Coordinates of C-alpha atoms in Angstrom, one line a residue:
Chain A
M1 CA 219.6 198.9 311.2
S2 CA 215.6 199.4 310.6
L3 CA 216.7 202.9 309.2
S4 CA 218.7 201.3 306.5
W5 CA 216.2 198.8 305.3
V6 CA 213.6 201.5 305.2
L7 CA 215.6 203.7 303.2
F8 CA 216.5 200.6 301.1
S9 CA 212.7 200.1 300.6
I10 CA 212.0 203.7 299.6
I11 CA 214.8 203.4 297.1
S12 CA 213.6 200.2 295.8
A13 CA 209.9 201.7 295.3
A14 CA 211.2 204.9 293.5
A15 CA 213.2 202.5 291.3
G16 CA 210.0 200.2 290.5
Q17 CA 208.0 203.3 289.6
V18 CA 210.6 204.4 287.1
G19 CA 210.8 201.2 285.7
G20 CA 207.0 201.0 285.1
Q21 CA 207.1 204.3 283.4
T22 CA 209.8 203.0 281.1
P23 CA 208.8 199.4 280.0
T24 CA 211.3 198.6 277.5
G25 CA 213.6 199.7 279.9
T26 CA 215.3 202.3 277.4
A27 CA 217.2 205.6 278.8
P28 CA 215.0 208.6 279.1
V29 CA 214.7 210.4 275.7
D30 CA 216.5 213.7 275.3
E31 CA 213.7 216.3 274.6
R32 CA 215.8 219.3 273.9
P33 CA 214.4 221.1 271.2
E34 CA 217.2 221.0 268.9
T35 CA 217.6 217.3 269.3
V36 CA 213.9 216.7 268.2
Q37 CA 214.3 218.8 265.3
D38 CA 217.6 217.1 264.3
L39 CA 215.6 213.6 264.6
R40 CA 212.6 214.8 262.5
Q41 CA 214.5 215.8 259.5
E42 CA 216.2 212.5 259.8
I43 CA 213.0 210.7 259.7
D44 CA 211.8 212.8 256.7
R45 CA 215.3 212.2 254.8
Q46 CA 214.5 208.3 255.5
R47 CA 211.1 208.5 254.5
H48 CA 212.0 210.2 251.2
E49 CA 214.7 207.4 250.6
L50 CA 212.0 204.8 251.3
E51 CA 209.7 206.3 248.8
A52 CA 212.4 206.3 246.1
V53 CA 213.3 203.0 246.5
Q54 CA 209.7 201.7 246.5
E55 CA 209.4 203.5 243.2
K56 CA 212.4 202.0 241.5
L57 CA 211.2 198.5 242.7
S58 CA 207.7 199.0 241.0
R59 CA 209.3 200.1 237.6
L60 CA 211.6 197.1 237.9
E61 CA 208.7 194.6 238.6
E62 CA 206.7 196.0 235.7
N63 CA 209.8 196.0 233.2
Q64 CA 211.1 192.6 234.4
A65 CA 210.1 189.4 232.8
L66 CA 209.2 186.7 235.5
P67 CA 211.8 184.0 235.7
A68 CA 211.3 181.2 233.2
G69 CA 210.6 178.5 236.1
E70 CA 207.9 180.4 237.9
L71 CA 206.2 181.2 234.2
D72 CA 206.0 177.7 233.2
A73 CA 204.4 176.9 236.6
A74 CA 201.9 179.6 236.0
P75 CA 198.7 178.2 234.4
Q76 CA 198.1 181.3 232.3
H77 CA 197.8 179.3 229.3
F78 CA 196.7 175.6 229.6
Q79 CA 199.4 172.9 229.7
P80 CA 198.5 169.1 229.7
T81 CA 199.7 167.0 232.8
L82 CA 200.0 163.5 233.3
S83 CA 199.9 162.2 236.9
F84 CA 200.2 158.8 238.7
Y85 CA 199.3 157.9 242.2
G86 CA 197.3 155.0 243.8
F87 CA 196.8 152.9 246.9
F88 CA 197.6 149.4 248.5
D89 CA 197.1 147.8 251.6
L90 CA 198.6 145.1 253.8
T91 CA 195.7 143.1 255.6
L92 CA 196.3 140.4 258.5
A93 CA 193.4 138.1 258.9
K94 CA 192.1 135.0 260.6
N95 CA 188.8 133.2 259.5
Q96 CA 187.1 131.2 262.2
I97 CA 185.2 128.9 260.5
R98 CA 183.2 126.0 261.9
Q99 CA 184.4 122.5 261.4
G100 CA 182.8 120.9 258.4
S101 CA 181.3 124.1 257.0
L102 CA 181.3 124.1 253.0
V103 CA 182.7 127.8 253.4
S104 CA 186.1 126.1 253.9
I105 CA 186.0 125.0 250.2
N106 CA 186.9 128.6 249.1
Q107 CA 187.9 130.2 252.6
T108 CA 191.2 129.7 254.2
D109 CA 191.1 129.6 257.9
V110 CA 195.0 130.1 258.7
T111 CA 196.1 133.3 259.8
S112 CA 197.4 135.1 257.0
F113 CA 199.1 138.3 255.5
T114 CA 197.4 139.4 252.2
Q115 CA 197.5 142.1 249.9
T116 CA 194.0 142.7 248.4
S117 CA 194.2 146.0 246.9
L118 CA 197.1 147.4 244.9
N119 CA 195.7 149.8 242.5
F120 CA 197.6 152.2 240.2
Y121 CA 196.1 155.3 238.5
A122 CA 197.2 157.3 235.5
A123 CA 195.3 160.5 235.1
S124 CA 195.7 163.0 232.2
Q125 CA 194.1 166.4 231.7
L126 CA 194.8 167.2 228.2
S127 CA 192.9 170.3 227.8
E128 CA 190.7 172.3 230.0
Q129 CA 187.7 170.0 228.8
L130 CA 189.2 166.8 228.1
S131 CA 190.7 164.1 230.4
A132 CA 191.5 160.8 230.8
L133 CA 191.7 158.5 233.6
F134 CA 192.8 154.5 233.8
E135 CA 192.6 152.5 237.2
F136 CA 194.8 149.0 237.3
R137 CA 194.6 146.6 239.8
F138 CA 197.4 144.2 240.2
S139 CA 196.9 140.9 241.9
F140 CA 199.3 138.0 243.0
M141 CA 196.1 135.7 242.1
P142 CA 195.5 133.5 240.4
Q143 CA 198.5 131.8 242.0
G144 CA 197.2 129.9 244.9
K145 CA 193.3 130.0 243.9
E146 CA 191.6 126.9 245.1
P147 CA 188.8 126.1 242.7
F148 CA 186.5 123.4 243.8
E149 CA 184.8 121.4 241.0
G150 CA 184.3 118.4 242.9
T151 CA 188.3 117.5 243.3
F152 CA 190.4 119.8 244.7
E153 CA 193.3 121.7 242.8
R154 CA 195.3 124.7 243.6
V155 CA 196.2 126.9 240.6
S156 CA 200.0 127.6 240.3
T157 CA 201.4 129.9 237.8
E158 CA 205.1 129.1 238.7
F159 CA 207.6 128.7 236.2
Q160 CA 211.2 128.4 235.4
Q161 CA 213.4 130.3 233.2
P162 CA 215.2 128.1 230.7
F163 CA 218.6 129.8 231.2
L164 CA 218.9 131.5 234.6
G165 CA 217.1 128.7 236.2
S166 CA 215.3 131.3 238.5
K167 CA 211.5 130.7 239.0
F168 CA 208.8 133.1 239.2
R169 CA 204.9 133.5 239.9
Y170 CA 202.9 135.4 237.6
G171 CA 200.1 137.6 238.8
S172 CA 197.6 139.3 236.9
L173 CA 196.2 142.6 236.0
T174 CA 192.8 143.8 235.7
V175 CA 191.8 147.2 234.1
D176 CA 189.2 148.8 236.8
R177 CA 188.6 151.7 234.5
A178 CA 189.7 153.3 231.6
H179 CA 187.7 156.2 230.1
M180 CA 187.9 159.7 228.7
T181 CA 185.8 162.5 229.8
Y182 CA 185.0 165.8 228.1
S183 CA 183.5 168.4 230.1
F184 CA 181.0 170.7 228.2
A185 CA 180.0 172.4 231.4
G186 CA 179.5 171.5 234.8
W187 CA 175.9 170.2 234.3
L188 CA 177.2 168.0 231.3
E189 CA 180.2 165.8 231.2
V190 CA 180.4 162.7 228.8
L191 CA 182.2 159.6 230.0
A192 CA 183.4 157.1 227.2
G193 CA 185.2 153.9 228.0
R194 CA 185.1 151.6 231.0
F195 CA 183.9 153.3 234.1
L196 CA 182.7 152.5 237.5
T197 CA 178.8 152.2 237.6
P198 CA 177.7 155.4 239.3
V199 CA 175.9 153.8 242.3
G200 CA 175.6 154.5 245.8
I201 CA 178.7 155.4 247.9
W202 CA 180.9 152.3 248.4
N203 CA 181.4 151.5 244.4
V204 CA 182.2 155.3 244.2
D205 CA 184.4 155.3 247.2
H206 CA 186.2 151.9 246.4
G207 CA 189.6 152.4 247.7
S208 CA 190.6 150.9 250.9
T209 CA 192.0 154.3 252.3
V210 CA 188.6 155.8 251.7
V211 CA 185.9 153.5 252.6
I212 CA 185.5 152.8 256.4
P213 CA 185.2 149.0 257.0
M214 CA 187.7 146.7 255.5
R215 CA 185.1 144.3 253.2
Q216 CA 182.8 145.2 251.0
P217 CA 179.1 145.1 251.5
Q218 CA 177.5 141.5 250.4
F219 CA 175.6 143.2 247.6
M220 CA 178.9 144.2 246.1
W221 CA 180.6 141.0 246.7
N222 CA 177.8 139.3 245.1
E223 CA 177.6 141.6 242.4
M224 CA 173.8 142.3 242.5
L225 CA 174.2 145.0 240.1
P226 CA 177.3 145.6 237.6
L227 CA 180.1 147.4 239.3
A228 CA 181.8 148.7 236.3
Q229 CA 180.5 148.8 232.6
T230 CA 181.9 149.5 229.4
G231 CA 179.9 152.3 227.2
L232 CA 179.0 155.7 227.6
Q233 CA 178.0 157.8 230.4
L234 CA 176.5 161.3 230.6
R235 CA 176.7 163.0 234.1
G236 CA 176.6 166.4 235.7
N237 CA 175.5 168.5 238.5
G238 CA 173.8 171.7 239.2
F239 CA 173.1 174.1 242.3
L240 CA 169.5 174.6 243.3
G241 CA 170.4 177.4 245.2
R242 CA 173.3 177.8 247.5
Q243 CA 172.9 174.8 249.7
L244 CA 171.0 172.2 247.4
S245 CA 173.0 170.5 244.7
L246 CA 171.5 167.9 242.2
D247 CA 173.7 165.5 240.4
Y248 CA 172.8 162.7 237.8
A249 CA 174.1 160.1 235.5
L250 CA 172.9 158.2 232.6
T251 CA 174.8 155.1 231.4
L252 CA 174.5 153.2 228.2
S253 CA 176.6 150.2 227.8
N254 CA 177.2 146.6 226.7
G255 CA 175.7 145.4 230.3
R256 CA 176.8 142.2 231.9
G257 CA 177.9 139.3 230.0
P258 CA 180.9 136.9 229.9
A259 CA 183.0 139.5 228.1
D260 CA 181.3 142.8 228.7
A261 CA 184.2 144.6 228.8
T262 CA 185.6 143.5 225.2
F263 CA 182.1 142.7 223.5
D264 CA 178.3 142.1 223.8
V265 CA 176.9 138.9 223.3
D266 CA 173.3 140.2 222.6
E267 CA 171.7 143.2 221.1
N268 CA 170.2 144.4 224.5
K269 CA 172.2 147.2 226.0
G270 CA 172.3 147.9 229.7
V271 CA 171.0 151.2 230.6
G272 CA 171.1 153.0 233.9
A273 CA 170.2 156.4 235.4
R274 CA 171.0 157.9 238.8
L275 CA 170.0 161.0 240.6
R276 CA 171.5 162.5 243.8
L277 CA 170.3 165.3 245.9
A278 CA 172.7 166.9 248.6
Y279 CA 171.9 169.6 251.0
E280 CA 174.7 171.2 253.5
K281 CA 174.4 173.5 256.5
Q282 CA 177.2 174.0 258.1
P283 CA 178.2 171.7 260.1
W284 CA 175.9 169.1 258.6
S285 CA 175.4 167.6 255.2
L286 CA 172.8 165.0 253.8
S287 CA 172.6 163.6 250.5
W288 CA 170.1 160.8 249.1
G289 CA 170.4 159.0 246.1
G290 CA 168.5 156.6 243.6
T291 CA 169.9 154.4 241.0
G292 CA 168.1 152.1 238.4
Y293 CA 169.6 149.5 235.9
Y294 CA 168.2 147.3 233.3
G295 CA 169.9 144.8 231.2
E296 CA 170.2 141.5 229.8
I297 CA 172.4 138.9 230.4
S298 CA 172.9 135.9 228.4
D299 CA 175.6 133.6 226.8
Y300 CA 176.0 131.3 224.2
T301 CA 177.8 128.2 222.4
K302 CA 179.1 128.1 219.0
A303 CA 179.7 124.8 217.0
V304 CA 180.6 124.2 213.3
A305 CA 177.9 122.1 211.5
I306 CA 178.9 120.4 208.5
S307 CA 176.5 118.5 206.0
G308 CA 177.5 117.5 202.8
D309 CA 179.1 120.7 201.5
Q310 CA 177.6 122.9 203.3
I311 CA 178.9 124.5 206.6
A312 CA 177.1 126.5 208.9
I313 CA 178.0 128.2 212.3
Q314 CA 175.3 126.8 215.3
K315 CA 174.8 129.4 217.6
T316 CA 173.2 127.9 220.7
T317 CA 171.8 130.2 223.6
S318 CA 173.1 128.9 227.1
F319 CA 170.9 130.9 229.5
D320 CA 169.2 134.4 228.7
L321 CA 167.8 136.5 231.9
F322 CA 166.7 139.9 232.3
E323 CA 167.8 142.1 235.5
T324 CA 166.0 145.0 237.0
C325 CA 168.2 146.9 239.8
L326 CA 166.8 149.5 242.0
A327 CA 169.3 151.1 244.7
T328 CA 168.8 154.0 247.3
D329 CA 171.7 155.3 249.2
V330 CA 171.5 157.7 252.1
L331 CA 174.6 159.9 253.8
F332 CA 174.3 162.0 256.8
Q333 CA 177.5 163.5 258.1
G334 CA 178.8 166.2 260.4
R335 CA 180.9 167.1 263.7
G336 CA 182.5 163.8 263.0
L337 CA 179.4 161.6 262.8
R338 CA 178.9 159.5 259.5
L339 CA 175.5 157.8 258.8
Q340 CA 175.7 155.9 255.8
G341 CA 173.1 153.3 254.2
E342 CA 172.4 151.6 251.0
F343 CA 169.8 149.3 249.8
I344 CA 169.7 147.3 246.7
W345 CA 166.7 145.3 245.1
R346 CA 167.4 143.0 242.1
K347 CA 164.8 141.3 240.2
E348 CA 166.2 138.7 237.6
S349 CA 163.8 137.2 235.1
A350 CA 164.7 133.9 233.1
V351 CA 163.8 133.8 229.6
K352 CA 166.2 130.7 229.5
P353 CA 167.4 129.8 232.8
K354 CA 171.1 129.8 233.8
P355 CA 172.3 126.0 235.0
L356 CA 173.7 125.9 238.4
G357 CA 176.5 123.7 237.5
V358 CA 178.0 123.5 240.9
V359 CA 175.2 121.7 242.3
E360 CA 175.8 119.1 239.7
K361 CA 179.4 118.6 241.0
L362 CA 178.1 118.7 244.7
D363 CA 175.8 115.7 243.5
T364 CA 179.0 113.5 243.3
L365 CA 179.8 113.9 246.8
G366 CA 176.2 113.2 247.8
V367 CA 175.6 116.3 249.4
G368 CA 172.5 117.7 247.4
P369 CA 169.5 116.0 245.7
T370 CA 170.3 113.2 243.3
T371 CA 168.8 114.6 240.4
T372 CA 171.0 115.5 237.6
A373 CA 170.8 119.2 236.6
Y374 CA 169.4 122.4 238.4
F375 CA 168.3 125.8 236.9
I376 CA 168.2 129.2 238.6
P377 CA 164.9 130.4 238.6
S378 CA 163.5 133.8 238.5
Q379 CA 164.2 135.5 241.7
I380 CA 164.3 138.7 243.6
G381 CA 167.3 139.8 245.9
L382 CA 167.5 142.1 248.4
S383 CA 170.2 143.8 250.4
Y384 CA 171.2 146.6 252.6
Y385 CA 173.5 148.1 255.2
V386 CA 173.9 150.6 257.9
L387 CA 177.0 152.0 258.9
V388 CA 177.7 154.2 262.0
A389 CA 181.0 155.9 262.4
Y390 CA 182.3 158.7 264.4
E391 CA 185.5 160.7 264.3
I392 CA 186.5 161.3 267.5
P393 CA 187.5 165.0 267.9
L394 CA 190.9 164.3 269.4
E395 CA 193.9 164.9 267.2
L396 CA 197.2 163.4 268.4
L397 CA 200.6 164.2 267.4
H398 CA 201.1 164.4 263.8
G399 CA 197.2 164.2 263.0
V400 CA 196.3 161.0 264.4
R401 CA 192.8 160.7 264.8
F402 CA 190.2 157.6 265.7
M403 CA 187.0 156.5 264.3
P404 CA 185.0 153.6 265.7
Y405 CA 182.3 152.1 263.3
F406 CA 179.9 149.4 263.4
Q407 CA 177.7 148.2 260.4
Y408 CA 174.9 145.9 260.0
D409 CA 174.7 144.0 256.6
Y410 CA 171.7 141.8 255.3
Y411 CA 172.1 139.9 252.1
S412 CA 169.4 137.7 250.5
G413 CA 170.1 136.7 246.8
A414 CA 167.5 134.3 246.6
D415 CA 168.5 131.1 244.6
L416 CA 167.6 127.5 244.3
Y417 CA 168.3 126.5 247.8
D418 CA 167.8 129.9 249.3
I419 CA 171.1 129.3 250.8
N420 CA 172.5 132.7 250.3
V421 CA 170.9 134.7 253.5
I422 CA 173.6 136.3 255.3
H423 CA 173.6 138.7 258.5
T424 CA 176.7 140.2 259.0
L425 CA 177.6 142.2 262.0
I426 CA 181.1 144.4 261.9
G427 CA 182.7 146.6 264.4
G428 CA 186.1 148.2 264.2
L429 CA 188.5 151.3 264.6
N430 CA 189.9 153.2 262.0
V431 CA 193.2 155.3 263.1
R432 CA 193.8 157.8 260.7
L433 CA 197.7 158.3 260.4
G434 CA 197.5 161.8 258.4
A435 CA 196.4 162.2 255.1
Y436 CA 197.7 159.3 253.3
A437 CA 197.7 156.5 255.7
V438 CA 194.9 154.6 258.0
L439 CA 195.4 151.7 259.9
K440 CA 192.1 149.4 260.7
V441 CA 191.3 146.9 263.1
E442 CA 188.1 144.9 262.5
Y443 CA 185.8 142.0 263.6
N444 CA 183.2 140.6 261.4
R445 CA 180.7 137.9 262.2
S446 CA 178.9 136.5 259.3
M447 CA 175.8 134.4 260.1
L448 CA 174.9 132.2 256.9
D449 CA 171.2 130.9 257.4
Q450 CA 172.0 127.4 256.1
E451 CA 173.3 124.5 258.8
F452 CA 175.9 123.3 256.3
L453 CA 177.5 126.8 256.1
G454 CA 177.1 128.3 259.7
T455 CA 178.7 131.2 261.1
V456 CA 182.2 132.7 260.2
N457 CA 184.3 135.0 262.5
I458 CA 186.8 137.1 260.8
Y459 CA 189.6 139.0 262.9
Q460 CA 191.5 141.3 260.8
S461 CA 193.6 144.5 260.8
Q462 CA 194.9 146.4 257.6
L463 CA 197.4 149.1 256.8
A464 CA 196.3 151.0 253.6
L465 CA 198.2 153.8 252.1
A466 CA 197.7 156.3 249.6
F467 CA 200.5 157.2 247.3
Chain B
M1 CA 219.2 189.3 325.6
K2 CA 215.7 190.5 325.5
A3 CA 216.6 193.6 323.9
A4 CA 218.9 191.7 321.0
E5 CA 215.8 189.0 320.7
K6 CA 213.3 192.2 320.1
E7 CA 215.7 193.8 317.7
G8 CA 216.2 190.5 315.9
R9 CA 212.3 190.3 315.3
E10 CA 211.9 193.9 314.3
S11 CA 214.8 193.3 311.4
T12 CA 212.9 190.1 310.1
G13 CA 209.6 192.1 310.2
S14 CA 211.7 194.8 308.2
V15 CA 212.8 192.6 305.9
W16 CA 209.3 191.1 304.9
L17 CA 208.0 194.9 304.7
V18 CA 210.9 195.7 302.3
L19 CA 210.3 192.6 300.2
V20 CA 206.5 193.0 300.3
L21 CA 206.9 197.0 299.3
G22 CA 209.7 196.3 296.8
L23 CA 207.3 193.6 295.2
L24 CA 204.3 196.0 295.0
C25 CA 206.3 198.6 293.5
W26 CA 207.9 196.4 290.8
L27 CA 204.6 195.0 289.9
P28 CA 203.5 198.0 287.8
A29 CA 206.9 197.7 286.0
L30 CA 206.0 193.9 285.4
L31 CA 202.6 194.6 284.4
A32 CA 203.6 197.2 281.8
A33 CA 206.3 195.3 280.6
Q34 CA 203.7 192.2 279.7
G35 CA 201.4 195.0 278.5
G36 CA 204.0 196.4 276.3
Q37 CA 204.5 192.7 274.8
A38 CA 201.0 192.5 274.2
A39 CA 200.5 196.0 272.7
S40 CA 203.3 194.8 270.2
S41 CA 201.4 191.9 268.8
K42 CA 199.7 192.7 265.3
T43 CA 196.5 191.8 263.7
L44 CA 196.9 190.5 260.1
P45 CA 194.9 192.1 257.4
P46 CA 191.5 190.4 256.2
L47 CA 191.7 187.8 253.4
V48 CA 190.1 189.2 250.3
V49 CA 189.0 187.0 247.5
V50 CA 190.4 188.6 244.3
V51 CA 189.5 188.3 240.3
S52 CA 190.7 190.3 237.3
Q53 CA 189.6 193.6 237.1
K54 CA 188.0 192.5 233.9
A55 CA 185.8 189.6 235.4
E56 CA 181.9 190.3 236.1
L57 CA 181.9 188.5 239.4
V58 CA 181.3 190.9 242.2
D59 CA 179.8 188.9 245.2
L60 CA 180.1 185.3 246.5
S61 CA 178.8 183.6 249.2
L62 CA 180.9 181.4 251.5
Q63 CA 179.2 178.5 250.6
E64 CA 179.9 179.2 246.9
L65 CA 183.5 179.9 247.9
K66 CA 184.0 176.4 249.5
Q67 CA 182.1 174.5 246.7
I68 CA 184.5 176.3 244.2
F69 CA 187.6 175.8 246.2
L70 CA 186.7 171.8 246.9
A71 CA 186.0 171.5 243.2
E72 CA 182.1 171.1 243.5
R73 CA 181.5 173.9 241.2
K74 CA 183.1 174.5 238.2
T75 CA 180.8 177.2 236.9
L76 CA 179.1 180.4 238.2
N77 CA 176.2 182.1 236.4
G78 CA 177.1 179.9 233.5
K79 CA 180.8 180.9 233.6
R80 CA 183.6 178.8 234.4
V81 CA 185.6 179.5 237.4
I82 CA 189.4 178.2 238.1
P83 CA 190.4 178.8 241.8
L84 CA 194.0 179.2 242.5
D85 CA 195.5 178.5 246.0
P86 CA 198.4 180.0 247.9
D87 CA 201.1 177.7 249.5
P88 CA 199.6 175.2 251.7
H89 CA 201.8 175.9 254.6
T90 CA 201.4 179.9 254.8
P91 CA 199.1 181.5 257.4
T92 CA 196.8 182.8 254.5
R93 CA 195.9 179.4 253.1
I94 CA 195.5 178.0 256.8
Q95 CA 193.0 180.7 257.7
F96 CA 191.0 180.2 254.5
D97 CA 190.9 176.6 254.8
R98 CA 189.7 176.7 258.4
I99 CA 187.1 179.4 257.7
V100 CA 185.6 178.8 254.5
L101 CA 186.5 174.9 254.0
G102 CA 186.0 174.2 257.7
M103 CA 189.0 172.0 257.5
T104 CA 192.6 171.7 259.1
P105 CA 195.4 171.4 256.7
D106 CA 195.5 167.7 257.2
Q107 CA 191.7 167.2 256.6
V108 CA 192.2 169.3 253.3
G109 CA 194.9 166.8 252.3
R110 CA 192.7 163.9 253.3
Y111 CA 189.9 165.6 251.0
W112 CA 192.0 165.6 248.2
V113 CA 193.6 161.9 248.3
E114 CA 190.1 161.0 248.5
R115 CA 188.7 162.5 245.8
K116 CA 191.6 161.5 243.6
I117 CA 190.9 157.7 244.7
R118 CA 187.3 158.3 243.6
G119 CA 188.5 159.8 240.0
Q120 CA 186.9 163.0 240.8
G121 CA 189.6 165.2 239.7
D122 CA 192.6 167.5 241.1
P123 CA 192.8 170.2 243.8
P124 CA 193.4 173.7 242.5
R125 CA 196.7 174.6 241.4
T126 CA 199.0 176.0 244.0
I127 CA 201.0 179.2 243.3
S128 CA 203.5 179.8 246.2
A129 CA 204.5 183.4 245.4
S130 CA 201.7 185.9 246.2
A131 CA 203.0 188.4 243.4
L132 CA 202.9 185.8 241.0
L133 CA 199.4 184.7 242.0
L134 CA 198.1 188.1 241.6
K135 CA 199.7 188.4 238.0
I136 CA 198.2 185.4 236.9
V137 CA 194.7 186.1 238.4
A138 CA 195.0 189.7 236.6
N139 CA 195.5 187.9 233.3
R140 CA 192.1 185.9 232.9
D141 CA 188.4 186.5 233.9
E142 CA 188.3 182.8 235.2
F143 CA 190.7 182.7 237.9
I144 CA 190.0 183.3 241.4
S145 CA 192.1 183.1 244.6
Y146 CA 192.8 185.1 247.8
V147 CA 195.5 187.1 249.4
R148 CA 195.7 189.6 252.3
A149 CA 194.1 192.9 251.8
D150 CA 197.6 194.7 251.9
Q151 CA 198.5 192.6 249.0
L152 CA 196.1 193.8 246.4
V153 CA 197.9 195.5 243.4
P154 CA 196.2 197.0 240.1
G155 CA 195.0 194.4 237.8
V156 CA 192.6 192.6 240.4
R157 CA 190.0 193.6 242.8
A158 CA 188.4 192.1 246.0
I159 CA 184.9 191.0 245.7
R160 CA 182.2 191.1 248.3
V161 CA 181.9 187.7 250.6
D162 CA 178.2 187.3 251.7
G163 CA 177.4 191.0 250.6
K164 CA 180.4 192.4 252.6
T165 CA 183.6 194.2 251.7
Y166 CA 186.8 193.8 253.4
Q167 CA 186.2 197.1 255.1
D168 CA 182.8 196.1 256.7
R169 CA 183.1 195.1 260.3
D170 CA 181.2 191.9 260.0
Y171 CA 183.3 190.9 257.0
P172 CA 183.7 186.6 257.2
L173 CA 187.1 186.7 256.5
Q174 CA 188.7 189.2 259.1
G175 CA 192.2 188.9 259.7
E176 CA 193.6 187.4 262.8
K177 CA 196.2 188.5 265.5
E178 CA 199.6 187.4 265.1
M179 CA 201.8 187.5 268.1
A180 CA 205.2 189.6 267.7
S181 CA 208.4 187.5 268.8
P182 CA 209.9 188.3 272.0

C-alpha cells in the first residue's frame, strides 16, 4: 500500500516537471531536421505573401479617394459651424426670515421649487477668425413678482385665448450677451456687441454648472459694477515663458444707464481695463487679476413745451453721477483644493444726486423719517468674498465626486441709512455627477446689520445640468 | 489491531506526503504558466506628437502641449497652431489626457463644458480614424496631433517633447503595458 503511494508520488512529480517545461501545455515539437526545413519554407512563403498583400494595400490607400463622409468631417478646408447648448437648474429653497423683517417685502419664506437659470447659447464659427456668440436667459418672471411701492400688488401675466379658451402666462427673455469676435492673433481679438464685463471669476463663470456656491456674491447681486456692457472690447493673451501667461482686456461701452443695451443717455462712455497674470507649475496654479472701470450714470425726462407757436422739447436731467470701480481677484488651485477671492471698491460721485424713491413710500407707512424726499449722496462701497473648496480625491461609480465648500461674503454698499451692510456665511456640498450635472446642497446665513432686517437663513438644494 | 492501526497511520502520513510532494512538483508548472501569461502582455508603442513634414515646429514642452490642447494657446512662435484629437475612448487619447493634460476622461469632459458655458470656445476637432487623422495633419502646417509611434506614415513627422525624441529612454510619453487577454 505504502509502496503504491510512493510510486504514485514519483509519477506525479515527474509529470509536474514535464508540465513546468511546457507552460502552454502543448505537445513536444518534433525536431527532426526534415520537419524543421519544411516549417522554415512555409514561414518564408507566408512572409512573401504578407509583404505582397501589404504592398497592394498601400497602393490601394494611395489611389483610393476617402469616403465622402470622412472627407466632410475632415477640417482640411474650414467649414462654418453652428452649435446650440445651454444649462438650466431646479432649486428647492426655504428662506427663514424673522417675523416682521422688511426682507419679507420681496422675499418669500415658503419652501418652493424654482428655476433660476434657463440659459440657451447659440455659437457660430464663421471662419477661422470670425465667430459669434449669443446667450439668452429665459424666465417665468415677471409672473408672480411682488413689487412693493407702499401697496401690495402681484404681477400677473395671465391671458386667455379668445377662441380656444385656454390660459397662458407669458414669461420673459433677456439677452445676456450677443457679440461677434474677430481674432487677429492670440494676443489680439476684437469683440463687438453685448458682452459680459471681463471682471473677476464669478462674472466669467456665471453658469450654475460652473460656479461652486448657489448664490451670487453680494457685489454681483447689488451690481457694484456693470456686469454686462454694449460696445467694444479688445482682449488677448500672451505667454511670458512656458508657465506664465498674461491676459488683458480693454472695454469701451455705453456704460450703465436706464437703457444701456439699446442707447446711451449721455455722451460719456464707460471705459474699463483688466489684466490677469497666471502661473502654473503642475499640479498647482495661481492667477491674480485686476479690473478698473469708470463711467457716468444718468437719466433724464422729456416734456413738450408749447409757447405760442413755438414748440420745444425740454430735457431735464433726473440724476447724474460718476462711478469708479476697482476690483481684484485671486484663484489658487491644485490637487483638488480651490481658494478663490474677489474684492471690489466702488466710489459714486454725485453731480446731481439720485432720488431714493422707496424711502418716500415708506414714509406713508410711518417707518422712516417724516421728511418728504431723500437723495443718495456720494458714497463708497466695499465688498469681498473668500471661498474655500476641496474636491475629495475619491471617484465613485460613473465619475461621482464630492466637493465641500465654505464662503464668507462681506458687503457694504453705503447709502443714506447705511442699511446695506451684509455678512454672509455659506457652507455647502457639490456632488459632481459626471461632466454635465451637479447636485448642490447649501446653507446660507445672511446677517443684515439693521434691526428691521435681521438675519435670514436659507436652506437650499439645486440640480444643475449643462446640455 | 495495533498492527492495523500502525498501518493506518502510515497510510495517512503517506497521503499527506504524496499531496505535498505532488504540490511541490506541480508548483513550478503553475508558476511557469503564470509567467507565461505575464510574458505575453505587450507594451504599447510610445505616443508621438506629429506635425506635417512641411511644418517648422520641431520641439514642444509638455506645458506648451497642454496649453495647445486645452485651447489656452492658439499660436506658437507667431504661427497659428490647430490641435486635433483622436477618439475620446481610445487608449491613445486616455493616456495623452492623463499625462499631458493631467485629467481623466470625465475631467476633460467637464473642462470643455465649463469653457463653453463661459463662452471660451470649443474643444479641438476629433478625428476617429487614425489614418484619416494623419492624412489631415500631413495636409497643413498648422495641424498638430498625436498617435502611436508605429502609426507614423510618410507626410508627417514626430516632434521632440521636452527635448526628447520618442526613441529616448526618458521620453515623457512612453507607451504603457497592455495586458494580453487570457
